């Protein structure tokens, strides 16, 4: 699912963490849970490792398209 479909439903703490830790390899459990709860990808749903849970396009969105006033 594309990030713009679940970003608005992501909790503020997870958004802030992602913005402050752009392109990190490991996501904390709370952020993973937040993404899954918002309707985004989760490690349990795919064979992908956590490190590739978010794509380059997802990180680009977080960096350039997301608004800091949510």
GROMACS .gro file of N, CA and C in nm, residues 6-16 30-31 33-35 37-38:
model
   54
    6UNK      N    1  -0.179   0.562   0.414
    6UNK     CA    2  -0.182   0.535   0.559
    6UNK      C    3  -0.113   0.643   0.642
    7UNK      N    4  -0.039   0.734   0.581
    7UNK     CA    5   0.036   0.834   0.656
    7UNK      C    6  -0.054   0.919   0.746
    8UNK      N    7  -0.168   0.962   0.698
    8UNK     CA    8  -0.257   1.047   0.778
    8UNK      C    9  -0.307   0.976   0.904
    9UNK      N   10  -0.315   0.845   0.899
    9UNK     CA   11  -0.363   0.768   1.015
    9UNK      C   12  -0.251   0.728   1.111
   10UNK      N   13  -0.128   0.756   1.074
   10UNK     CA   14  -0.014   0.720   1.159
   10UNK      C   15  -0.007   0.813   1.280
   11UNK      N   16   0.020   0.759   1.396
   11UNK     CA   17   0.027   0.841   1.517
   11UNK      C   18   0.142   0.941   1.508
   12UNK      N   19   0.124   1.053   1.576
   12UNK     CA   20   0.219   1.164   1.568
   12UNK      C   21   0.359   1.124   1.616
   13UNK      N   22   0.367   1.045   1.721
   13UNK     CA   23   0.498   1.004   1.773
   13UNK      C   24   0.577   0.924   1.668
   14UNK      N   25   0.509   0.837   1.595
   14UNK     CA   26   0.577   0.759   1.491
   14UNK      C   27   0.620   0.849   1.376
   15UNK      N   28   0.534   0.944   1.337
   15UNK     CA   29   0.572   1.038   1.230
   15UNK      C   30   0.697   1.116   1.269
   16UNK      N   31   0.699   1.165   1.390
   16UNK     CA   32   0.813   1.243   1.436
   16UNK      C   33   0.940   1.158   1.437
   30UNK      N   34   0.759   0.020   1.845
   30UNK     CA   35   0.645   0.111   1.854
   30UNK      C   36   0.613   0.174   1.718
   31UNK      N   37   0.716   0.206   1.641
   31UNK     CA   38   0.695   0.264   1.509
   31UNK      C   39   0.641   0.158   1.413
   33UNK      N   40   0.462  -0.097   1.492
   33UNK     CA   41   0.323  -0.120   1.532
   33UNK      C   42   0.235  -0.004   1.484
   34UNK      N   43   0.285   0.119   1.496
   34UNK     CA   44   0.209   0.235   1.450
   34UNK      C   45   0.181   0.229   1.301
   35UNK      N   46   0.282   0.192   1.223
   35UNK     CA   47   0.266   0.181   1.078
   35UNK      C   48   0.161   0.074   1.045
   37UNK      N   49  -0.077  -0.043   1.240
   37UNK     CA   50  -0.208  -0.001   1.288
   37UNK      C   51  -0.272   0.103   1.197
   38UNK      N   52  -0.189   0.184   1.130
   38UNK     CA   53  -0.240   0.286   1.039
   38UNK      C   54  -0.279   0.228   0.903
   0.00000   0.00000   0.00000
